[in-house]
Amino acid sequence: MFSYVTMPIIKISSGTNIIILIFLSLAYLVILDAPLIYFANKNRNRSFLETTENICAIIKVALFLYLITLAYSIFVFNSIVIQFMKASITPGIPEWGITLAVLIAAFANSYKGVGVLARVSVIFVLILLFSILLFALFSIPDLDISRLLPVYEKSNFMELNKCAILIATISTEATILVFFGGCINEKLSIKRTYITSITIYLICLIIIVLPTIMILGNKYAPMLLNPYYTFARQIKLYDSLERFHILSILAGFPCIIMRIGTKSLIGKEIIDTIFKKKTRNGIVILVFILVIMISMNMFKNFKIVLLNLNFYANIMLIGHILLIIICFGIWIAKKKSCNDKRYGTGGS
Amino acid sequence: MDTSTIFKNSMNNGKIILRFLLIFITIFISCFAFGCTGGVEPRNIAITNSALYDLDGNGNYHVLLEIIDLTNSGDGRSDEQSNYKRNSIIKRGDGATLAQAITSISDQIDKTLFGTHNRVRIITDRMAKNKQAMQEFVDFMIRNDEFDERPWLFIINHEDIEKLFTVFVGLESLIGEYIDGVVKTRKLNSGCGVFVETLKYIIDSMEIGQDAVAGRISIIQSDDEDQNGRKFEISFDGLSAFKDNKFMNYLTADDALAYNILNNYLKRSRLNLRNSDLKATAELTNVNTKILVKENNGSMRIDINISGKLRIAELEIFNETNISSKKLKVEIENTFEEMVKTMIEKTLFKARDEINSDIIGFGRRMRMLNPAVYDLLFANTDYLSLMVFNSINIDLSIANLGDLDISRY
Amino acid sequence: MINGASNNIALDKKIDEIRKALGDSFDVVTETVSLVHDQIITAYIDGFIDRDLMNRDIITPLKNVIFEPIIESNTNCITKKALDVYEFANEILTGQFGIYYKNEYFLFDIRKWEKRAIQTPDAENVTRGPKEGFTEDLITNTVLIRRRLKSPEFIIDQVKIGNKTKTLIGIGYIKGLADCDVVSQIKLKLQLIDVDGVTESGKIEQYLERKPLGLVSGIGLTQKPDIAVTRLLEGKVLILCDGTPHVLTIPELFIDNFKTAEDYYHRVFFGTFLRLMRVIGFLISIFLPGLAVAITTYNMEMLPVSYLETIIGAVANTPFPQVIEILFLIIMLELLKESGTRLPKTIGSAVSIVGALIIGDAAVRAGIVSAPSVMIVALTAVSSFIIPNLNEFTTIFRFVFLGLGAFLGILGIGIGVVFMVTQLASIDSFGVPILSLKSKNIWRDTIFRVPFKKQKYYEFAKQDGYINDI
């Protein structure tokens, strides 16, 4: 639910046709996720750890790089929360206070394992859907459709595709299936689950992005730190409350914590894979979180560069493609070795 | 799972929860110890109700804030609540920037300034005429969360500042609340004023092919004094036109009505008509305006179609006997159509030729429909001179003659 | 005579032996009864047996026998034999009547003791529906269930728990509906309980749950036989404990706490409305104080000006920050609740009136707390009574959210929600996660109750289907 906070689709897309972009990014999202889904579907009962039994040096390096990508992404999430909270919600609370609170919540969340994480996420996604639907409904009297009318300023083919790929990479979530393949119930259809999640994503995107643009305009919205928050501030509740934008924070914030939690859990899986050892959840996640906290201090001066959404998208794109290559490399290598074996036995 | 592991698990979980409790306690203690709270108690806030921004000739900003005085507001119980009437204090702050001016106010008062319940923002015309000052104003509004985008934005003549806080405020006791109330009522009933929230001003000022507008406030001498000795009243008629974030000039009440009709903002407005044949007042409702913008030989051809419904509120016909009811109806409609058309034409020409500002947003419409042409022909030129009003069709129909028997006419 | 004398000495020795096995209390009655030919020893606990029945069906027929008596055939009761004196004593301690005759121990079940009549339970009052409640007697309770469930598939297994108390525990379930794994797990866990005594089902509950420190147990509680039967039909397992009217139901989903028996007897819409009210009450009782503090300290822009003015007017002259006011009031509320529960009913109501009306009003008038704070806590208190089952949970989390809201504002509330939901999601009741809503049939009877025609009693899915736990 990254889109909920920073709305990459609005920020990256400034000027391009937003409706085309939504669907195009969705297509790219499916394309980017397809190999991972395929991989997860074929290795249902095994996680990445078991699939890469004969782990080689190249894969180790690649996984390590992916680990750094993950760490960077958690760092970005956390920094965005801090930046936003400091600017709009709780300016009085020191930065470390917010960081501590966010990371402890994320730690508690991921500590309990994937099962709990999945169950919790279902609940939060429902709350989130409810809240965005409520805001969309109450915003109807103020919507100005003319602000949505397409502006083709930069809508050439290349620009649109570039934006769509970047947006898609920010939103890719299929990696979780690769790392927690072993935890998926056998009866569950992965494809159907994926289609459901994509549909929810699309609904979210439409009822978040379009009303925001219609209320804030496509020039003003990209300038804001959190366009959706500013949008939510404008919604009136028929004189009963001045505004109820807090609901958007209450619904969106746990989702970011979930994202941080999931990512740290993936990080833990990767560490397990690299060192070929089942480690305890708590220790690894704690180390992961500590690294982030230290890096927060270290990269203070580069924050503007690191938090740039385009930069983030590019890094994630590289990290993601890396992961897909690894997955397929292993997959093909395994298949090949299987074939060799069969051939060998047949020969003898 | 065998039982020994079950019991082992339960022991482990106990430890985990203990650990969490410890973490909680650590957080709370650290919060206490390092003062990790940023909240403001309600008793420590000063709620601003309206704000006035001014820029003098030396480039100094002056900000006047109307702050609600809650010292006599009672403790919330009904018996004391009934006698309570809100008061306000006006505080002035000066500074080289808006932020500095506001800081100087918050330095004077013993409470934290709280701006998100502000109702009205009033800018003097001399500040609005300064493009840089207006850009600073917009920047300040976007950056600072404590001053939000909701308040109504008005422009006032700088000579009237002194009078502003001594005007008649209706049944309210605060100027901000009064203006807010008037705006909400008049938005529904009258089209002679333009009421714009700060957000809309900001969005319009950033839009390509569109110039922003703001409301207009003028102080007029009242005929009689009220019980507090107030001699002035606020007039909300008219609008303030901007071009490229710079205030150009005021427009009249008729222009405001035309602006509202052209932008489909009109809910209901009264039109008064008097000529040699008849004297009538009608309510104009259900206005639907369609504006078509086309490129034609390097010029911007504009066609405007307006339809609407009239509800006759008052009608007096001087030579009644000769006119059948249907003919009369058509005649009334035509007269009103003519009236509205004249009004709109006057406004359009005034905006194009005198004020030089595209307040209706013809350029934006052109850009939406044909961005390539807009970029090629109009983006880098002052396209206002290239605008040609090709046709203005107005179609008003009488929907209601009031409660009187129709056969009378 | 010599023979008789030696016989008497032997009988006295036996009496001593039996009394020793029984603990030699004053309520242990051991008597020698002379028959026509011989003497017998009777042993029983005073007040535990039906004396009339004893005289009429056991003693009198034996006295009338002219020849040497045959205990089994000469009495009018069903007779059981004990192997040794210890078994004999143990059975007598459970209320049986015992006879020692010629090196043999006979037992007669003529138990009768004073017990509470079947009454309406205090905690689960209904305006519509059966008013009967469980009593402290296990057999009465099983009868109450059996009367509503006349099926051979309904099975009650028996386990004895407590080295000293030897409390009888009944495990009730419907064969074919209940999950066999859950039943066998429960039995195993019950057998492994090593404790001196069990006096209430709450103790068993804590032995059964996987996370004894969790705030919610995943084990339900009821005092009404009709609800117990409904739960059985849903595929759940009952644990009846002798000596308490509280019957445990396993597994209990979190959503079950929001259901009452009445929901099913009302019309569908009203039943659903009541459940919605309960959910709202639950949310208010947890979140309201914390949210109120968070909003009035960090996000006052949400409140309308006039309400904000009222708050400012109200708190202007009070000495403490709002969080302290609310904390003080909540602690006062808990004290009042506790004293109201423990005191006799008549005094209890007086205490609550004194607390609620006089202390609250006096505190406001004295300017110690503000009126809005009193209102917030009062609303919280009223809401917290709606779901008594979750009382512990709401009380603890109310404090947590108050603290988080005061320190971190809305961010704190968000973090608290994450903690709370994670905590709930990690609790499972015998393999069924308590937040599980996977089974389609469960959806039909959650906050919205679908008409019975479209509802079927469901069997529990063993896992919630998405992802297995690791």
PDB file of C-alpha atoms in Angstrom, chain C residues 231-441:
ATOM      1  CA  ARG C 231     -22.480 -24.601  20.062  1.00  0.00           C
ATOM      2  CA  LEU C 232     -22.567 -28.404  19.931  1.00  0.00           C
ATOM      3  CA  LEU C 233     -24.480 -28.219  16.690  1.00  0.00           C
ATOM      4  CA  GLU C 234     -21.846 -25.877  15.320  1.00  0.00           C
ATOM      5  CA  GLY C 235     -19.330 -28.661  15.800  1.00  0.00           C
ATOM      6  CA  LYS C 236     -17.825 -27.348  18.998  1.00  0.00           C
ATOM      7  CA  VAL C 237     -16.837 -29.299  22.082  1.00  0.00           C
ATOM      8  CA  LEU C 238     -18.232 -28.615  25.554  1.00  0.00           C
ATOM      9  CA  ILE C 239     -16.338 -29.019  28.788  1.00  0.00           C
ATOM     10  CA  LEU C 240     -18.623 -29.390  31.788  1.00  0.00           C
ATOM     11  CA  CYS C 241     -17.057 -29.185  35.185  1.00  0.00           C
ATOM     12  CA  ASP C 242     -18.718 -30.479  38.303  1.00  0.00           C
ATOM     13  CA  GLY C 243     -19.248 -27.726  40.826  1.00  0.00           C
ATOM     14  CA  THR C 244     -19.616 -24.818  38.458  1.00  0.00           C
ATOM     15  CA  PRO C 245     -22.376 -23.583  36.192  1.00  0.00           C
ATOM     16  CA  HIS C 246     -19.889 -22.211  33.664  1.00  0.00           C
ATOM     17  CA  VAL C 247     -19.503 -24.510  30.684  1.00  0.00           C
ATOM     18  CA  LEU C 248     -16.566 -24.114  28.325  1.00  0.00           C
ATOM     19  CA  THR C 249     -16.986 -24.239  24.547  1.00  0.00           C
ATOM     20  CA  ILE C 250     -14.070 -25.048  22.276  1.00  0.00           C
ATOM     21  CA  PRO C 251     -13.028 -23.742  19.790  1.00  0.00           C
ATOM     22  CA  GLU C 252     -14.336 -20.227  20.223  1.00  0.00           C
ATOM     23  CA  LEU C 253     -13.777 -17.699  17.463  1.00  0.00           C
ATOM     24  CA  PHE C 254     -13.355 -14.063  18.337  1.00  0.00           C
ATOM     25  CA  ILE C 255     -16.551 -13.190  16.520  1.00  0.00           C
ATOM     26  CA  ASP C 256     -18.509 -15.587  18.753  1.00  0.00           C
ATOM     27  CA  ASN C 257     -18.088 -13.133  21.609  1.00  0.00           C
ATOM     28  CA  PHE C 258     -20.426 -10.779  19.808  1.00  0.00           C
ATOM     29  CA  LYS C 259     -23.214 -13.291  19.533  1.00  0.00           C
ATOM     30  CA  THR C 260     -25.927 -13.882  22.094  1.00  0.00           C
ATOM     31  CA  ALA C 261     -28.702 -16.446  22.217  1.00  0.00           C
ATOM     32  CA  GLU C 262     -31.257 -13.769  21.582  1.00  0.00           C
ATOM     33  CA  ASP C 263     -29.846 -12.855  18.188  1.00  0.00           C
ATOM     34  CA  TYR C 264     -31.137 -16.105  16.850  1.00  0.00           C
ATOM     35  CA  TYR C 265     -34.619 -15.679  18.298  1.00  0.00           C
ATOM     36  CA  HIS C 266     -35.138 -12.139  17.002  1.00  0.00           C
ATOM     37  CA  ARG C 267     -35.930 -11.140  13.459  1.00  0.00           C
ATOM     38  CA  VAL C 268     -32.922 -11.121  11.163  1.00  0.00           C
ATOM     39  CA  PHE C 269     -32.558  -7.364  10.822  1.00  0.00           C
ATOM     40  CA  PHE C 270     -32.935  -6.644  14.473  1.00  0.00           C
ATOM     41  CA  GLY C 271     -30.544  -9.431  15.370  1.00  0.00           C
ATOM     42  CA  THR C 272     -27.985  -7.996  12.965  1.00  0.00           C
ATOM     43  CA  PHE C 273     -28.556  -4.521  14.334  1.00  0.00           C
ATOM     44  CA  LEU C 274     -27.916  -5.750  17.867  1.00  0.00           C
ATOM     45  CA  ARG C 275     -24.688  -7.378  16.785  1.00  0.00           C
ATOM     46  CA  LEU C 276     -23.588  -4.197  15.049  1.00  0.00           C
ATOM     47  CA  MET C 277     -24.280  -2.305  18.243  1.00  0.00           C
ATOM     48  CA  ARG C 278     -22.137  -4.791  20.113  1.00  0.00           C
ATOM     49  CA  VAL C 279     -19.256  -4.335  17.681  1.00  0.00           C
ATOM     50  CA  ILE C 280     -19.568  -0.568  17.960  1.00  0.00           C
ATOM     51  CA  GLY C 281     -19.679  -0.868  21.744  1.00  0.00           C
ATOM     52  CA  PHE C 282     -16.570  -3.022  21.702  1.00  0.00           C
ATOM     53  CA  LEU C 283     -14.709  -0.506  19.537  1.00  0.00           C
ATOM     54  CA  ILE C 284     -15.839   2.405  21.694  1.00  0.00           C
ATOM     55  CA  SER C 285     -14.860   0.679  24.906  1.00  0.00           C
ATOM     56  CA  ILE C 286     -11.344   0.054  23.601  1.00  0.00           C
ATOM     57  CA  PHE C 287     -10.589   3.094  21.488  1.00  0.00           C
ATOM     58  CA  LEU C 288     -12.625   6.019  22.744  1.00  0.00           C
ATOM     59  CA  PRO C 289     -10.417   7.274  25.603  1.00  0.00           C
ATOM     60  CA  GLY C 290      -7.224   6.891  23.586  1.00  0.00           C
ATOM     61  CA  LEU C 291      -8.707   8.384  20.465  1.00  0.00           C
ATOM     62  CA  ALA C 292     -10.247  11.269  22.394  1.00  0.00           C
ATOM     63  CA  VAL C 293      -6.894  12.123  23.934  1.00  0.00           C
ATOM     64  CA  ALA C 294      -5.083  11.733  20.608  1.00  0.00           C
ATOM     65  CA  ILE C 295      -7.559  13.977  18.816  1.00  0.00           C
ATOM     66  CA  THR C 296      -7.773  16.668  21.456  1.00  0.00           C
ATOM     67  CA  THR C 297      -4.007  16.817  21.878  1.00  0.00           C
ATOM     68  CA  TYR C 298      -2.763  16.344  18.337  1.00  0.00           C
ATOM     69  CA  ASN C 299      -5.564  16.674  15.817  1.00  0.00           C
ATOM     70  CA  MET C 300      -7.951  19.310  17.049  1.00  0.00           C
ATOM     71  CA  GLU C 301      -8.649  20.334  13.472  1.00  0.00           C
ATOM     72  CA  MET C 302     -11.120  17.463  13.295  1.00  0.00           C
ATOM     73  CA  LEU C 303     -13.502  18.938  15.828  1.00  0.00           C
ATOM     74  CA  PRO C 304     -16.059  21.586  14.960  1.00  0.00           C
ATOM     75  CA  VAL C 305     -15.255  25.013  16.359  1.00  0.00           C
ATOM     76  CA  SER C 306     -18.213  25.089  18.697  1.00  0.00           C
ATOM     77  CA  TYR C 307     -17.344  21.715  20.213  1.00  0.00           C
ATOM     78  CA  LEU C 308     -13.715  22.721  20.525  1.00  0.00           C
ATOM     79  CA  GLU C 309     -14.798  25.886  22.298  1.00  0.00           C
ATOM     80  CA  THR C 310     -16.860  23.826  24.721  1.00  0.00           C
ATOM     81  CA  ILE C 311     -13.865  21.616  25.443  1.00  0.00           C
ATOM     82  CA  ILE C 312     -11.574  24.579  25.902  1.00  0.00           C
ATOM     83  CA  GLY C 313     -14.111  26.209  28.184  1.00  0.00           C
ATOM     84  CA  ALA C 314     -14.429  23.007  30.158  1.00  0.00           C
ATOM     85  CA  VAL C 315     -10.729  22.308  30.577  1.00  0.00           C
ATOM     86  CA  ALA C 316      -9.679  25.906  31.064  1.00  0.00           C
ATOM     87  CA  ASN C 317      -9.888  25.735  34.835  1.00  0.00           C
ATOM     88  CA  THR C 318      -9.005  22.100  35.475  1.00  0.00           C
ATOM     89  CA  PRO C 319      -5.503  21.490  36.777  1.00  0.00           C
ATOM     90  CA  PHE C 320      -4.501  18.351  34.830  1.00  0.00           C
ATOM     91  CA  PRO C 321      -3.940  17.477  31.192  1.00  0.00           C
ATOM     92  CA  GLN C 322      -6.778  15.543  29.631  1.00  0.00           C
ATOM     93  CA  VAL C 323      -4.908  12.257  29.620  1.00  0.00           C
ATOM     94  CA  ILE C 324      -4.468  12.415  33.378  1.00  0.00           C
ATOM     95  CA  GLU C 325      -8.139  13.275  33.825  1.00  0.00           C
ATOM     96  CA  ILE C 326      -9.241  10.326  31.755  1.00  0.00           C
ATOM     97  CA  LEU C 327      -6.741   8.013  33.402  1.00  0.00           C
ATOM     98  CA  PHE C 328      -8.005   9.063  36.824  1.00  0.00           C
ATOM     99  CA  LEU C 329     -11.607   8.510  35.767  1.00  0.00           C
ATOM    100  CA  ILE C 330     -10.917   5.107  34.223  1.00  0.00           C
ATOM    101  CA  ILE C 331      -9.137   3.932  37.340  1.00  0.00           C
ATOM    102  CA  MET C 332     -12.066   5.211  39.391  1.00  0.00           C
ATOM    103  CA  LEU C 333     -14.407   3.328  37.112  1.00  0.00           C
ATOM    104  CA  GLU C 334     -12.486   0.099  37.564  1.00  0.00           C
ATOM    105  CA  LEU C 335     -12.526   0.546  41.329  1.00  0.00           C
ATOM    106  CA  LEU C 336     -16.249   1.128  41.320  1.00  0.00           C
ATOM    107  CA  LYS C 337     -16.822  -1.867  39.082  1.00  0.00           C
ATOM    108  CA  GLU C 338     -14.799  -4.074  41.361  1.00  0.00           C
ATOM    109  CA  SER C 339     -16.460  -2.885  44.554  1.00  0.00           C
ATOM    110  CA  GLY C 340     -19.901  -3.078  42.965  1.00  0.00           C
ATOM    111  CA  THR C 341     -19.301  -6.707  41.979  1.00  0.00           C
ATOM    112  CA  ARG C 342     -17.896  -7.861  45.289  1.00  0.00           C
ATOM    113  CA  LEU C 343     -20.353  -6.192  47.592  1.00  0.00           C
ATOM    114  CA  PRO C 344     -23.810  -7.579  48.309  1.00  0.00           C
ATOM    115  CA  LYS C 345     -26.302  -6.560  45.640  1.00  0.00           C
ATOM    116  CA  THR C 346     -28.063  -3.922  47.673  1.00  0.00           C
ATOM    117  CA  ILE C 347     -24.909  -2.160  48.783  1.00  0.00           C
ATOM    118  CA  GLY C 348     -23.328  -2.723  45.397  1.00  0.00           C
ATOM    119  CA  SER C 349     -25.937  -0.657  43.612  1.00  0.00           C
ATOM    120  CA  ALA C 350     -25.598   2.051  46.231  1.00  0.00           C
ATOM    121  CA  VAL C 351     -21.848   2.160  45.642  1.00  0.00           C
ATOM    122  CA  SER C 352     -22.265   2.503  41.906  1.00  0.00           C
ATOM    123  CA  ILE C 353     -24.776   5.299  42.342  1.00  0.00           C
ATOM    124  CA  VAL C 354     -22.477   7.098  44.744  1.00  0.00           C
ATOM    125  CA  GLY C 355     -19.575   6.602  42.383  1.00  0.00           C
ATOM    126  CA  ALA C 356     -21.247   7.445  39.152  1.00  0.00           C
ATOM    127  CA  LEU C 357     -23.411  10.328  40.200  1.00  0.00           C
ATOM    128  CA  ILE C 358     -21.916  11.891  43.242  1.00  0.00           C
ATOM    129  CA  ILE C 359     -18.183  11.475  42.764  1.00  0.00           C
ATOM    130  CA  GLY C 360     -18.382  12.247  39.033  1.00  0.00           C
ATOM    131  CA  ASP C 361     -20.474  15.342  39.489  1.00  0.00           C
ATOM    132  CA  ALA C 362     -18.505  16.493  42.498  1.00  0.00           C
ATOM    133  CA  ALA C 363     -15.258  16.086  40.589  1.00  0.00           C
ATOM    134  CA  VAL C 364     -16.585  18.242  37.766  1.00  0.00           C
ATOM    135  CA  ARG C 365     -17.966  20.867  40.116  1.00  0.00           C
ATOM    136  CA  ALA C 366     -14.767  20.973  42.100  1.00  0.00           C
ATOM    137  CA  GLY C 367     -12.906  21.585  38.868  1.00  0.00           C
ATOM    138  CA  ILE C 368     -10.734  18.494  39.197  1.00  0.00           C
ATOM    139  CA  VAL C 369     -11.906  16.885  35.988  1.00  0.00           C
ATOM    140  CA  SER C 370     -13.739  18.348  33.022  1.00  0.00           C
ATOM    141  CA  ALA C 371     -17.226  17.412  31.942  1.00  0.00           C
ATOM    142  CA  PRO C 372     -16.198  16.089  28.470  1.00  0.00           C
ATOM    143  CA  SER C 373     -13.767  13.664  30.109  1.00  0.00           C
ATOM    144  CA  VAL C 374     -16.505  12.372  32.398  1.00  0.00           C
ATOM    145  CA  MET C 375     -18.746  11.912  29.403  1.00  0.00           C
ATOM    146  CA  ILE C 376     -16.073  10.034  27.472  1.00  0.00           C
ATOM    147  CA  VAL C 377     -15.367   7.676  30.340  1.00  0.00           C
ATOM    148  CA  ALA C 378     -19.067   7.190  31.026  1.00  0.00           C
ATOM    149  CA  LEU C 379     -19.655   6.232  27.412  1.00  0.00           C
ATOM    150  CA  THR C 380     -16.691   3.882  27.568  1.00  0.00           C
ATOM    151  CA  ALA C 381     -18.037   2.307  30.731  1.00  0.00           C
ATOM    152  CA  VAL C 382     -21.483   1.759  29.280  1.00  0.00           C
ATOM    153  CA  SER C 383     -20.001   0.230  26.143  1.00  0.00           C
ATOM    154  CA  SER C 384     -17.696  -2.054  28.079  1.00  0.00           C
ATOM    155  CA  PHE C 385     -20.644  -3.787  29.719  1.00  0.00           C
ATOM    156  CA  ILE C 386     -22.050  -4.837  26.367  1.00  0.00           C
ATOM    157  CA  ILE C 387     -19.636  -7.726  25.902  1.00  0.00           C
ATOM    158  CA  PRO C 388     -18.837  -9.157  29.329  1.00  0.00           C
ATOM    159  CA  ASN C 389     -16.797 -11.993  27.805  1.00  0.00           C
ATOM    160  CA  LEU C 390     -14.202  -9.565  26.504  1.00  0.00           C
ATOM    161  CA  ASN C 391     -14.068  -7.484  29.641  1.00  0.00           C
ATOM    162  CA  GLU C 392     -10.461  -8.378  30.466  1.00  0.00           C
ATOM    163  CA  PHE C 393      -9.328  -7.723  26.930  1.00  0.00           C
ATOM    164  CA  THR C 394     -11.021  -4.334  26.602  1.00  0.00           C
ATOM    165  CA  THR C 395      -9.928  -3.142  30.032  1.00  0.00           C
ATOM    166  CA  ILE C 396      -6.236  -3.832  29.413  1.00  0.00           C
ATOM    167  CA  PHE C 397      -6.181  -2.484  25.874  1.00  0.00           C
ATOM    168  CA  ARG C 398      -8.069   0.639  26.965  1.00  0.00           C
ATOM    169  CA  PHE C 399      -5.084   1.597  29.075  1.00  0.00           C
ATOM    170  CA  VAL C 400      -2.639   0.694  26.319  1.00  0.00           C
ATOM    171  CA  PHE C 401      -4.451   2.847  23.775  1.00  0.00           C
ATOM    172  CA  LEU C 402      -4.786   5.698  26.235  1.00  0.00           C
ATOM    173  CA  GLY C 403      -1.027   5.699  26.752  1.00  0.00           C
ATOM    174  CA  LEU C 404      -0.221   5.375  23.074  1.00  0.00           C
ATOM    175  CA  GLY C 405      -2.730   8.053  22.119  1.00  0.00           C
ATOM    176  CA  ALA C 406      -1.296  10.453  24.667  1.00  0.00           C
ATOM    177  CA  PHE C 407       2.316   9.920  23.646  1.00  0.00           C
ATOM    178  CA  LEU C 408       2.188   9.362  19.937  1.00  0.00           C
ATOM    179  CA  GLY C 409      -1.223  10.650  18.924  1.00  0.00           C
ATOM    180  CA  ILE C 410      -2.856   9.001  15.992  1.00  0.00           C
ATOM    181  CA  LEU C 411       0.422   7.264  15.144  1.00  0.00           C
ATOM    182  CA  GLY C 412       0.274   5.584  18.534  1.00  0.00           C
ATOM    183  CA  ILE C 413      -3.283   4.462  17.966  1.00  0.00           C
ATOM    184  CA  GLY C 414      -2.206   2.964  14.641  1.00  0.00           C
ATOM    185  CA  ILE C 415       0.659   1.123  16.296  1.00  0.00           C
ATOM    186  CA  GLY C 416      -1.669  -0.095  19.017  1.00  0.00           C
ATOM    187  CA  VAL C 417      -4.066  -1.436  16.423  1.00  0.00           C
ATOM    188  CA  VAL C 418      -1.227  -3.343  14.783  1.00  0.00           C
ATOM    189  CA  PHE C 419      -0.213  -4.824  18.128  1.00  0.00           C
ATOM    190  CA  MET C 420      -3.758  -5.720  19.058  1.00  0.00           C
ATOM    191  CA  VAL C 421      -4.652  -7.369  15.784  1.00  0.00           C
ATOM    192  CA  THR C 422      -1.337  -9.221  15.643  1.00  0.00           C
ATOM    193  CA  GLN C 423      -1.902 -10.471  19.147  1.00  0.00           C
ATOM    194  CA  LEU C 424      -5.396 -11.659  18.239  1.00  0.00           C
ATOM    195  CA  ALA C 425      -4.292 -13.215  14.975  1.00  0.00           C
ATOM    196  CA  SER C 426      -1.590 -15.239  16.667  1.00  0.00           C
ATOM    197  CA  ILE C 427      -4.000 -16.897  19.082  1.00  0.00           C
ATOM    198  CA  ASP C 428      -5.579 -20.108  17.997  1.00  0.00           C
ATOM    199  CA  SER C 429      -8.007 -22.378  19.690  1.00  0.00           C
ATOM    200  CA  PHE C 430      -7.022 -25.997  19.093  1.00  0.00           C
ATOM    201  CA  GLY C 431      -5.786 -25.394  15.584  1.00  0.00           C
ATOM    202  CA  VAL C 432      -8.506 -22.906  14.626  1.00  0.00           C
ATOM    203  CA  PRO C 433      -7.187 -19.332  14.545  1.00  0.00           C
ATOM    204  CA  ILE C 434      -9.665 -17.226  16.470  1.00  0.00           C
ATOM    205  CA  LEU C 435      -9.776 -14.577  13.757  1.00  0.00           C
ATOM    206  CA  SER C 436     -10.467 -17.205  11.133  1.00  0.00           C
ATOM    207  CA  LEU C 437     -13.266 -16.350   8.747  1.00  0.00           C
ATOM    208  CA  LYS C 438     -12.319 -18.659   5.951  1.00  0.00           C
ATOM    209  CA  SER C 439     -15.197 -21.088   5.933  1.00  0.00           C
ATOM    210  CA  LYS C 440     -18.070 -19.810   3.817  1.00  0.00           C
ATOM    211  CA  ASN C 441     -20.655 -20.720   6.399  1.00  0.00           C
TER     212      ASN C 441
END
